[in-house]
Amino acid sequence: MGIIVQKFGGTSVGSVERILNVANRVIAEVEAGNQVVVVVSAMGKTTDELVRLAGEITSNPSKREMDMLLTTGEQVTISLLSLAIGQKGYEAVSYTGWQAGIQTEAVHSNARITNIDTTKVKQRLEEGKIVVVAGFQGATVDGEITTLGRGGSDTTAVALAAALKADKCDIYTDVTGVFTTDPRYLKSARKLHSVSYDEMLELANLGAGVLHPRAVEFAKNYSMPLEVRSSMEAEHGTIIEEEVSMEKNLVVRGIAFEDQVTRVTVCGLPNGLHTLSTIFTTLAGNGLNVDIIIQSTTNVDTTNISFSVKTADLDETVRVLEENREALNFENIEHEDGLAKVSIVGSGMISNPGVAAEMFQVLANNEIQVKMVSTSEIKVSTVVEQASMVKAVEALHDAFELSVEEKQEVKA
Ligand code: ADP
Ligand code: ASP
Ligand code: MG
């Protein structure tokens, strides 16, 4: 007998019929002798719909009110699922995030979990009840309702699993596992048996929306094994765990990508020691996240700095730079939108030089221009035109033979 945390995403709870199906999967774990905590998302596209409704009222809504609005989505699902479980003869109790003891920092729309008081959840489990918790939400010490960022129900599940010292955390979704790349874009994508925490963290951060990056961070920090699997099909999914020695040497494990990237270039900055720190301190101070950074010196006195941002952040980025024009002392700002980021990820890169070179070669052979590059030990990211994004993914998936299981092994 152990504690299991199960998480079901939006599509998996998208209708009453699906909620009844989820109830069956929950009951199956109880019947197998486990104590079960279930974390659920809002039904189907409810969260998007709520965002759209607010957008009809204002283009600049208060983040506090948006959190208040969006948390209602999950609240619908917890009660319906508890009713469904009850209807099938088992006892379930639903809790909002704050009722379940999830405390977050005082930040709206993208808060981090700071503490979980599991007393109440543990008591209910001891009483033999199934506990159904609303994902994606928590509250500050002052009782303000917060959300954890889009896709954050995964993080609720893993954080609860860690706090409860659960035996495992299963993430049920609309695909059968983590694939070599998004199977919705590439039919030849292959399901992976296992992925290491570090690889999954890179994939998630680089756009593979199948898991919320902070969920993977929690799992890694608490060595919580995760399984990503289908809520519709019985087959086993993908295990996310510490590096598996057998598969350690895979050069490229997966390809992640995201569109809506813009490159901003600040031209004619003074070529001084503090230029870089001043510009990025200013942007960070205004809550703006920049991604890839390139500095190019044009002459001894001036320098250009390019960086990529999410296209949605472009206006705010330009506004902040212009506001600080005097202090930053630049000549002008240029930008190019309609870009995308395509990244290859694999722990085998550490011991295999030449992977980046091969990636550039493949892109060049397909006439795809690389506009920016960034690397880490286990990933290479390139910025390309958005129109070439899927073509780049296809070409790289093919070149690194990701659809063929055994071909991925490095020949020693
Ligand atoms: P949920 O609502 O269950 O949280 P999400 O939509 O957040 O589901 O995540 C599942 C989706 O992630 C899939 O439908 C798939 O399109 C997308 N995805 C992106 N990259 C990958 C990948 N490498 N493997 C599997 N799915 C991926
Ligand atoms: N309902 C939220 C969203 O759509 C959280 C989640 O599904 O994980 O982003
Ligand atoms: Mg999700």
CSV table of C-alpha atoms and ligand atoms in Angstrom, one decimal:
chain,number,residue,atom,x,y,z
A,1,MET,CA,0.0,0.0,0.0
A,2,GLY,CA,1.4,3.4,-1.0
A,3,ILE,CA,0.4,6.9,-2.0
A,4,ILE,CA,-0.1,7.6,-5.6
A,5,VAL,CA,-0.7,11.0,-7.2
A,6,GLN,CA,-2.5,11.0,-10.5
A,7,LYS,CA,-2.8,14.1,-12.7
A,8,PHE,CA,-5.4,14.4,-15.5
A,9,GLY,CA,-5.0,17.3,-18.0
A,10,GLY,CA,-7.7,19.4,-19.8
A,11,THR,CA,-8.5,17.0,-22.7
A,12,SER,CA,-8.6,14.0,-20.3
A,13,VAL,CA,-11.4,15.7,-18.3
A,14,GLY,CA,-13.0,17.5,-21.3
A,15,SER,CA,-16.5,16.0,-21.0
A,16,VAL,CA,-18.7,14.2,-18.5
A,17,GLU,CA,-18.0,11.0,-20.3
A,18,ARG,CA,-14.2,11.6,-19.9
A,19,ILE,CA,-14.6,12.5,-16.2
A,20,LEU,CA,-16.4,9.2,-15.7
A,21,ASN,CA,-13.5,7.5,-17.4
A,22,VAL,CA,-11.0,9.3,-15.1
A,23,ALA,CA,-13.1,8.1,-12.1
A,24,ASN,CA,-12.6,4.5,-13.3
A,25,ARG,CA,-8.8,5.0,-13.5
A,26,VAL,CA,-8.7,6.5,-10.0
A,27,ILE,CA,-10.8,3.7,-8.6
A,28,ALA,CA,-8.5,1.1,-10.2
A,29,GLU,CA,-5.6,2.5,-8.2
A,30,VAL,CA,-7.6,2.3,-5.0
A,31,GLU,CA,-8.7,-1.2,-5.8
A,32,ALA,CA,-5.0,-2.1,-6.2
A,33,GLY,CA,-4.5,-1.0,-2.6
A,34,ASN,CA,-3.3,2.5,-2.9
A,35,GLN,CA,-4.2,5.8,-1.3
A,36,VAL,CA,-4.9,8.2,-4.1
A,37,VAL,CA,-4.6,11.9,-4.6
A,38,VAL,CA,-5.9,13.2,-7.9
A,39,VAL,CA,-5.0,16.5,-9.4
A,40,VAL,CA,-7.1,17.8,-12.3
A,41,SER,CA,-7.0,20.7,-14.8
A,42,ALA,CA,-9.9,22.8,-16.1
A,43,MET,CA,-12.2,21.0,-18.6
A,44,GLY,CA,-11.0,21.1,-22.2
A,45,LYS,CA,-10.3,24.6,-23.4
A,46,THR,CA,-12.0,26.3,-20.4
A,47,THR,CA,-8.9,28.3,-19.4
A,48,ASP,CA,-8.4,29.7,-22.9
A,49,GLU,CA,-12.1,30.6,-23.0
A,50,LEU,CA,-11.9,32.4,-19.7
A,51,VAL,CA,-8.8,34.4,-21.0
A,52,ARG,CA,-10.8,35.2,-24.1
A,53,LEU,CA,-13.8,36.5,-22.0
A,54,ALA,CA,-11.5,38.8,-20.0
A,55,GLY,CA,-10.0,40.0,-23.3
A,56,GLU,CA,-13.4,41.2,-24.4
A,57,ILE,CA,-13.4,43.6,-21.4
A,58,THR,CA,-9.8,44.8,-21.4
A,59,SER,CA,-6.5,44.2,-23.2
A,60,ASN,CA,-4.6,44.8,-19.9
A,61,PRO,CA,-6.4,42.9,-17.2
A,62,SER,CA,-5.3,43.0,-13.5
A,63,LYS,CA,-3.2,39.9,-12.8
A,64,ARG,CA,-5.0,39.4,-9.5
A,65,GLU,CA,-8.4,39.3,-11.2
A,66,MET,CA,-7.2,37.0,-13.9
A,67,ASP,CA,-6.0,34.5,-11.2
A,68,MET,CA,-9.4,34.8,-9.5
A,69,LEU,CA,-11.1,34.1,-12.9
A,70,LEU,CA,-8.8,31.3,-14.1
A,71,THR,CA,-8.9,29.3,-10.9
A,72,THR,CA,-12.6,28.8,-11.3
A,73,GLY,CA,-11.9,26.4,-14.2
A,74,GLU,CA,-10.2,23.7,-12.1
A,75,GLN,CA,-12.9,24.2,-9.4
A,76,VAL,CA,-15.5,22.9,-11.8
A,77,THR,CA,-13.6,19.7,-12.5
A,78,ILE,CA,-12.8,18.8,-8.9
A,79,SER,CA,-16.4,18.8,-7.9
A,80,LEU,CA,-17.6,16.9,-11.0
A,81,LEU,CA,-14.9,14.3,-10.5
A,82,SER,CA,-15.7,13.8,-6.8
A,83,LEU,CA,-19.4,13.4,-7.7
A,84,ALA,CA,-18.4,10.8,-10.4
A,85,ILE,CA,-16.3,8.9,-8.0
A,86,GLY,CA,-19.1,9.0,-5.4
A,87,GLN,CA,-21.6,7.8,-7.9
A,88,LYS,CA,-19.4,4.7,-8.5
A,89,GLY,CA,-19.6,3.9,-4.8
A,90,TYR,CA,-16.3,5.4,-3.5
A,91,GLU,CA,-15.7,8.3,-1.2
A,92,ALA,CA,-14.0,11.3,-2.6
A,93,VAL,CA,-13.5,14.9,-1.3
A,94,SER,CA,-12.5,17.9,-3.5
A,95,TYR,CA,-10.2,20.6,-2.4
A,96,THR,CA,-9.1,23.9,-4.1
A,97,GLY,CA,-5.4,24.5,-4.1
A,98,TRP,CA,-5.4,26.6,-0.9
A,99,GLN,CA,-7.7,24.1,0.9
A,100,ALA,CA,-5.1,21.5,0.1
A,101,GLY,CA,-2.5,23.6,1.8
A,102,ILE,CA,-0.6,24.9,-1.3
A,103,GLN,CA,1.1,28.1,-0.4
A,104,THR,CA,2.8,30.2,-3.0
A,105,GLU,CA,4.9,33.4,-3.2
A,106,ALA,CA,3.0,36.6,-3.6
A,107,VAL,CA,3.1,36.8,-7.4
A,108,HIS,CA,0.1,36.7,-9.6
A,109,SER,CA,-0.2,34.6,-12.8
A,110,ASN,CA,3.1,32.7,-12.4
A,111,ALA,CA,3.7,32.0,-8.7
A,112,ARG,CA,6.1,29.4,-7.3
A,113,ILE,CA,5.0,27.0,-4.6
A,114,THR,CA,6.7,27.9,-1.4
A,115,ASN,CA,5.2,25.4,1.1
A,116,ILE,CA,2.6,22.6,1.2
A,117,ASP,CA,0.8,21.8,4.5
A,118,THR,CA,-0.4,18.3,3.9
A,119,THR,CA,-2.2,17.8,7.2
A,120,LYS,CA,-5.7,17.9,5.8
A,121,VAL,CA,-4.9,15.8,2.7
A,122,LYS,CA,-3.2,13.1,4.9
A,123,GLN,CA,-6.1,13.0,7.3
A,124,ARG,CA,-8.6,12.4,4.5
A,125,LEU,CA,-6.4,9.7,3.0
A,126,GLU,CA,-6.2,8.0,6.4
A,127,GLU,CA,-10.0,8.1,6.5
A,128,GLY,CA,-10.0,6.1,3.3
A,129,LYS,CA,-11.0,8.9,1.1
A,130,ILE,CA,-9.8,9.8,-2.4
A,131,VAL,CA,-8.6,13.4,-2.4
A,132,VAL,CA,-9.3,15.4,-5.5
A,133,VAL,CA,-7.2,18.7,-5.8
A,134,ALA,CA,-7.5,21.6,-8.2
A,135,GLY,CA,-4.3,22.0,-10.2
A,136,PHE,CA,-2.6,25.2,-11.2
A,137,GLN,CA,-3.5,27.2,-8.0
A,138,GLY,CA,-2.5,28.2,-4.5
A,139,ALA,CA,-2.7,31.1,-2.1
A,140,THR,CA,-0.2,33.5,-0.6
A,141,VAL,CA,0.3,33.7,3.2
A,142,ASP,CA,-2.2,36.6,3.1
A,143,GLY,CA,-4.9,34.4,1.5
A,144,GLU,CA,-4.6,35.9,-2.0
A,145,ILE,CA,-5.4,33.4,-4.7
A,146,THR,CA,-2.6,32.8,-7.2
A,147,THR,CA,-1.9,30.6,-10.2
A,148,LEU,CA,1.2,28.7,-11.2
A,149,GLY,CA,1.5,29.7,-14.9
A,150,ARG,CA,-0.2,28.0,-17.9
A,151,GLY,CA,0.2,24.2,-17.7
A,152,GLY,CA,0.9,24.5,-14.0
A,153,SER,CA,-1.3,21.6,-12.9
A,154,ASP,CA,1.6,19.3,-13.6
A,155,THR,CA,3.5,21.2,-11.0
A,156,THR,CA,0.7,20.9,-8.4
A,157,ALA,CA,0.8,17.2,-8.9
A,158,VAL,CA,4.5,16.7,-8.6
A,159,ALA,CA,4.8,19.1,-5.6
A,160,LEU,CA,2.0,17.3,-3.8
A,161,ALA,CA,3.6,14.0,-4.6
A,162,ALA,CA,6.9,15.2,-3.2
A,163,ALA,CA,5.3,16.7,0.0
A,164,LEU,CA,3.3,13.5,0.6
A,165,LYS,CA,6.4,11.3,-0.1
A,166,ALA,CA,4.2,9.5,-2.7
A,167,ASP,CA,5.5,6.3,-4.3
A,168,LYS,CA,4.9,7.8,-7.8
A,169,CYS,CA,3.3,10.5,-9.8
A,170,ASP,CA,1.5,9.6,-13.0
A,171,ILE,CA,0.7,12.4,-15.5
A,172,TYR,CA,-2.2,11.3,-17.6
A,173,THR,CA,-2.6,13.3,-20.8
A,174,ASP,CA,-3.8,13.1,-24.5
A,175,VAL,CA,-0.7,11.4,-25.8
A,176,THR,CA,0.8,8.0,-24.8
A,177,GLY,CA,4.0,9.5,-23.5
A,178,VAL,CA,6.9,11.8,-24.2
A,179,PHE,CA,7.9,11.5,-27.9
A,180,THR,CA,11.1,12.3,-29.7
A,181,THR,CA,9.2,15.5,-30.8
A,182,ASP,CA,5.6,16.7,-30.7
A,183,PRO,CA,3.6,13.9,-32.4
A,184,ARG,CA,1.0,16.4,-33.4
A,185,TYR,CA,3.5,18.0,-35.8
A,186,LEU,CA,5.5,14.9,-36.8
A,187,LYS,CA,3.8,11.6,-37.5
A,188,SER,CA,7.2,9.8,-37.4
A,189,ALA,CA,7.8,10.9,-33.8
A,190,ARG,CA,8.5,7.9,-31.6
A,191,LYS,CA,7.5,7.4,-28.0
A,192,LEU,CA,10.5,7.2,-25.6
A,193,HIS,CA,10.7,4.5,-22.9
A,194,SER,CA,12.5,6.8,-20.5
A,195,VAL,CA,14.0,10.3,-20.4
A,196,SER,CA,16.3,11.7,-17.7
A,197,TYR,CA,15.2,14.6,-15.5
A,198,ASP,CA,17.8,16.9,-17.1
A,199,GLU,CA,16.8,16.0,-20.7
A,200,MET,CA,13.1,16.5,-19.8
A,201,LEU,CA,13.9,19.8,-18.2
A,202,GLU,CA,15.6,21.1,-21.3
A,203,LEU,CA,12.9,19.7,-23.6
A,204,ALA,CA,10.1,21.3,-21.4
A,205,ASN,CA,12.0,24.6,-21.1
A,206,LEU,CA,12.6,24.7,-24.9
A,207,GLY,CA,8.9,24.3,-25.8
A,208,ALA,CA,7.9,20.7,-25.4
A,209,GLY,CA,4.5,21.5,-23.8
A,210,VAL,CA,3.9,18.0,-22.6
A,211,LEU,CA,5.2,18.9,-19.1
A,212,HIS,CA,5.4,22.1,-17.1
A,213,PRO,CA,9.1,22.8,-16.6
A,214,ARG,CA,8.7,23.5,-12.9
A,215,ALA,CA,7.1,20.1,-12.5
A,216,VAL,CA,10.2,18.5,-13.8
A,217,GLU,CA,12.4,20.6,-11.6
A,218,PHE,CA,10.4,19.4,-8.5
A,219,ALA,CA,10.6,15.8,-9.7
A,220,LYS,CA,14.4,16.1,-10.1
A,221,ASN,CA,14.9,17.8,-6.7
A,222,TYR,CA,12.9,15.3,-4.8
A,223,SER,CA,13.9,12.2,-7.0
A,224,MET,CA,10.2,11.7,-7.7
A,225,PRO,CA,9.7,9.2,-10.5
A,226,LEU,CA,7.2,10.4,-13.1
A,227,GLU,CA,5.3,8.6,-15.7
A,228,VAL,CA,3.7,10.4,-18.6
A,229,ARG,CA,0.9,8.3,-20.1
A,230,SER,CA,-2.4,8.3,-21.9
A,231,SER,CA,-5.7,8.7,-20.0
A,232,MET,CA,-7.5,6.8,-22.8
A,233,GLU,CA,-5.2,3.9,-23.5
A,234,ALA,CA,-3.9,1.3,-21.1
A,235,GLU,CA,-0.4,1.1,-22.4
A,236,HIS,CA,2.6,2.2,-20.3
A,237,GLY,CA,4.0,5.6,-21.0
A,238,THR,CA,7.4,7.3,-20.6
A,239,ILE,CA,9.3,7.2,-17.3
A,240,ILE,CA,11.2,10.3,-16.2
A,241,GLU,CA,13.9,9.5,-13.8
A,242,GLU,CA,17.6,9.8,-13.1
A,243,GLU,CA,19.9,8.8,-16.0
A,244,VAL,CA,19.4,5.2,-17.1
A,245,SER,CA,22.9,3.8,-17.7
A,246,MET,CA,21.7,1.6,-20.6
A,247,GLU,CA,20.5,4.5,-22.5
A,248,LYS,CA,23.1,7.0,-21.3
A,249,ASN,CA,24.8,7.5,-24.6
A,250,LEU,CA,21.9,8.7,-26.7
A,251,VAL,CA,23.3,11.6,-28.7
A,252,VAL,CA,20.0,13.3,-29.4
A,253,ARG,CA,17.0,12.2,-27.4
A,254,GLY,CA,14.4,14.7,-28.7
A,255,ILE,CA,13.6,17.9,-30.5
A,256,ALA,CA,11.7,20.8,-29.0
A,257,PHE,CA,10.5,23.9,-30.8
A,258,GLU,CA,8.5,27.0,-30.2
A,259,ASP,CA,7.3,29.8,-32.4
A,260,GLN,CA,6.5,33.4,-31.7
A,261,VAL,CA,10.1,34.4,-31.2
A,262,THR,CA,11.4,37.9,-32.0
A,263,ARG,CA,15.0,39.1,-32.3
A,264,VAL,CA,15.7,42.6,-30.9
A,265,THR,CA,18.9,44.4,-31.7
A,266,VAL,CA,20.0,47.4,-29.7
A,267,CYS,CA,22.4,49.2,-32.0
A,268,GLY,CA,25.2,51.7,-31.3
A,269,LEU,CA,25.7,51.1,-27.6
A,270,PRO,CA,28.9,52.4,-25.9
A,271,ASN,CA,31.5,49.7,-26.0
A,272,GLY,CA,32.0,49.8,-22.2
A,273,LEU,CA,32.5,47.3,-19.4
A,274,HIS,CA,29.0,47.9,-18.0
A,275,THR,CA,26.9,48.0,-21.1
A,276,LEU,CA,25.8,44.3,-21.0
A,277,SER,CA,25.0,44.4,-17.3
A,278,THR,CA,23.1,47.7,-17.5
A,279,ILE,CA,20.9,46.6,-20.4
A,280,PHE,CA,19.9,43.3,-19.0
A,281,THR,CA,19.5,44.5,-15.5
A,282,THR,CA,17.1,47.1,-16.8
A,283,LEU,CA,15.1,44.4,-18.7
A,284,ALA,CA,15.1,42.0,-15.8
A,285,GLY,CA,14.0,44.8,-13.4
A,286,ASN,CA,10.9,45.1,-15.5
A,287,GLY,CA,10.1,41.4,-15.4
A,288,LEU,CA,11.2,40.8,-19.0
A,289,ASN,CA,12.8,37.5,-19.9
A,290,VAL,CA,15.4,37.4,-22.6
A,291,ASP,CA,16.6,34.2,-24.1
A,292,ILE,CA,19.6,34.0,-26.5
A,293,ILE,CA,22.0,36.9,-26.4
A,294,ILE,CA,24.6,37.9,-29.0
A,295,GLN,CA,27.0,40.8,-28.7
A,296,SER,CA,28.8,42.0,-31.9
A,297,THR,CA,31.3,44.8,-31.8
A,298,THR,CA,31.0,47.2,-34.8
A,299,ASN,CA,34.0,49.4,-34.0
A,300,VAL,CA,36.2,50.3,-31.1
A,301,ASP,CA,33.6,52.7,-29.6
A,302,THR,CA,30.3,51.0,-30.2
A,303,THR,CA,28.7,47.6,-29.9
A,304,ASN,CA,25.4,46.0,-31.0
A,305,ILE,CA,23.5,43.6,-28.7
A,306,SER,CA,20.9,41.2,-30.0
A,307,PHE,CA,18.6,39.0,-28.0
A,308,SER,CA,15.5,37.0,-28.5
A,309,VAL,CA,12.3,37.5,-26.6
A,310,LYS,CA,8.8,36.1,-26.9
A,311,THR,CA,6.9,38.0,-29.5
A,312,ALA,CA,4.3,38.9,-27.0
A,313,ASP,CA,6.9,40.7,-24.9
A,314,LEU,CA,8.2,42.8,-27.8
A,315,ASP,CA,6.2,46.0,-27.2
A,316,GLU,CA,7.0,46.0,-23.5
A,317,THR,CA,10.7,45.4,-24.3
A,318,VAL,CA,10.9,48.3,-26.7
A,319,ARG,CA,9.0,50.5,-24.3
A,320,VAL,CA,11.4,49.8,-21.4
A,321,LEU,CA,14.5,50.3,-23.6
A,322,GLU,CA,13.1,53.6,-25.0
A,323,GLU,CA,12.2,54.7,-21.5
A,324,ASN,CA,15.9,54.2,-20.5
A,325,ARG,CA,17.3,55.5,-23.7
A,326,GLU,CA,19.4,58.2,-21.9
A,327,ALA,CA,21.0,55.8,-19.4
A,328,LEU,CA,21.6,53.1,-22.0
A,329,ASN,CA,22.9,55.5,-24.6
A,330,PHE,CA,22.0,53.5,-27.7
A,331,GLU,CA,21.4,54.8,-31.3
A,332,ASN,CA,18.4,52.8,-32.4
A,333,ILE,CA,16.5,49.5,-31.9
A,334,GLU,CA,15.7,47.0,-34.6
A,335,HIS,CA,13.7,43.9,-34.5
A,336,GLU,CA,12.8,40.9,-36.6
A,337,ASP,CA,9.7,38.9,-35.7
A,338,GLY,CA,8.2,35.8,-37.3
A,339,LEU,CA,11.0,33.6,-35.9
A,340,ALA,CA,11.1,30.3,-34.1
A,341,LYS,CA,13.4,28.3,-31.9
A,342,VAL,CA,14.3,24.7,-32.8
A,343,SER,CA,16.5,22.8,-30.3
A,344,ILE,CA,18.0,19.3,-30.1
A,345,VAL,CA,18.4,17.8,-26.7
A,346,GLY,CA,20.4,14.7,-25.5
A,347,SER,CA,22.7,13.8,-22.7
A,348,GLY,CA,25.1,12.0,-25.0
A,349,MET,CA,26.2,15.4,-26.5
A,350,ILE,CA,28.5,15.8,-23.5
A,351,SER,CA,30.8,13.2,-24.8
A,352,ASN,CA,30.2,13.7,-28.5
A,353,PRO,CA,31.7,16.7,-30.1
A,354,GLY,CA,30.4,17.7,-33.5
A,355,VAL,CA,26.7,17.4,-32.8
A,356,ALA,CA,26.2,21.2,-33.2
A,357,ALA,CA,28.2,21.1,-36.5
A,358,GLU,CA,25.9,18.3,-37.8
A,359,MET,CA,22.8,20.2,-36.8
A,360,PHE,CA,24.0,23.3,-38.7
A,361,GLN,CA,24.9,21.2,-41.7
A,362,VAL,CA,21.5,19.6,-41.8
A,363,LEU,CA,19.8,23.0,-41.6
A,364,ALA,CA,22.1,24.5,-44.3
A,365,ASN,CA,21.4,21.5,-46.6
A,366,ASN,CA,17.8,22.3,-46.3
A,367,GLU,CA,18.3,26.0,-47.0
A,368,ILE,CA,17.3,27.0,-43.5
A,369,GLN,CA,19.2,30.0,-42.3
A,370,VAL,CA,20.3,30.0,-38.7
A,371,LYS,CA,19.9,33.5,-37.1
A,372,MET,CA,21.0,32.8,-33.5
A,373,VAL,CA,22.5,29.9,-31.7
A,374,SER,CA,22.9,28.9,-28.0
A,375,THR,CA,24.2,25.7,-26.5
A,376,SER,CA,24.5,24.0,-23.2
A,377,GLU,CA,26.1,20.7,-22.2
A,378,ILE,CA,23.0,18.7,-23.5
A,379,LYS,CA,21.3,21.0,-26.0
A,380,VAL,CA,21.8,23.1,-29.1
A,381,SER,CA,19.2,25.8,-29.9
A,382,THR,CA,18.9,27.6,-33.1
A,383,VAL,CA,16.6,30.5,-34.1
A,384,VAL,CA,15.2,30.2,-37.6
A,385,GLU,CA,12.3,31.7,-39.6
A,386,GLN,CA,9.0,30.5,-38.3
A,387,ALA,CA,8.0,29.4,-41.8
A,388,SER,CA,10.9,26.9,-41.7
A,389,MET,CA,10.3,25.6,-38.2
A,390,VAL,CA,8.5,22.3,-39.0
A,391,LYS,CA,10.8,21.7,-42.0
A,392,ALA,CA,13.8,22.1,-39.6
A,393,VAL,CA,12.2,19.7,-37.1
A,394,GLU,CA,11.5,17.1,-39.8
A,395,ALA,CA,15.0,17.4,-41.3
A,396,LEU,CA,16.7,17.0,-37.9
A,397,HIS,CA,14.4,14.2,-36.8
A,398,ASP,CA,15.4,12.4,-39.9
A,399,ALA,CA,19.1,13.2,-39.8
A,400,PHE,CA,19.5,12.1,-36.2
A,401,GLU,CA,17.4,9.0,-37.0
A,402,LEU,CA,15.1,9.6,-34.1
A,403,SER,CA,12.3,7.3,-35.4
A,404,VAL,CA,14.7,4.4,-35.3
A,405,GLU,CA,15.2,3.2,-31.8
A,406,GLU,CA,18.5,1.3,-32.0
A,407,LYS,CA,20.1,3.9,-34.4
A,408,GLN,CA,20.2,6.4,-31.6
A,409,GLU,CA,22.8,4.5,-29.7
A,410,VAL,CA,26.3,5.9,-30.0
A,411,LYS,CA,28.7,3.5,-31.6
A,412,ALA,CA,31.6,3.4,-29.1
B,1,ADP,P1,-2.6,18.3,-20.7
B,1,ADP,O1,-3.8,19.1,-20.9
B,1,ADP,O2,-2.9,16.8,-20.4
B,1,ADP,O3,-1.7,18.9,-19.6
B,1,ADP,P2,-0.9,19.3,-22.7
B,1,ADP,O4,-1.6,19.8,-24.0
B,1,ADP,O5,-0.4,20.3,-21.8
B,1,ADP,O6,-1.8,18.2,-22.1
B,1,ADP,O7,0.3,18.4,-23.2
B,1,ADP,C1,0.2,17.3,-24.1
B,1,ADP,C2,0.6,17.8,-25.5
B,1,ADP,O8,2.0,18.1,-25.5
B,1,ADP,C3,0.4,16.8,-26.6
B,1,ADP,O9,-0.9,16.8,-27.1
B,1,ADP,C4,1.5,17.2,-27.6
B,1,ADP,O10,0.9,17.9,-28.7
B,1,ADP,C5,2.4,18.2,-26.8
B,1,ADP,N1,3.8,17.8,-26.9
B,1,ADP,C6,4.8,18.7,-27.2
B,1,ADP,N2,5.9,18.1,-27.3
B,1,ADP,C7,5.7,16.8,-27.0
B,1,ADP,C8,6.6,15.6,-26.9
B,1,ADP,N3,7.9,15.7,-27.1
B,1,ADP,N4,6.0,14.4,-26.6
B,1,ADP,C9,4.7,14.3,-26.4
B,1,ADP,N5,3.8,15.4,-26.5
B,1,ADP,C10,4.3,16.6,-26.8
B,2,ASP,N1,-5.9,25.0,-16.8
B,2,ASP,C1,-4.5,25.5,-16.8
B,2,ASP,C2,-4.1,25.8,-18.2
B,2,ASP,O1,-4.8,25.6,-19.2
B,2,ASP,C3,-3.5,24.7,-16.1
B,2,ASP,C4,-3.3,23.3,-16.6
B,2,ASP,O2,-4.0,22.8,-17.5
B,2,ASP,O3,-2.3,22.7,-16.3
B,2,ASP,O4,-3.0,26.3,-18.4
B,3,MG,MG,-0.3,20.4,-19.7
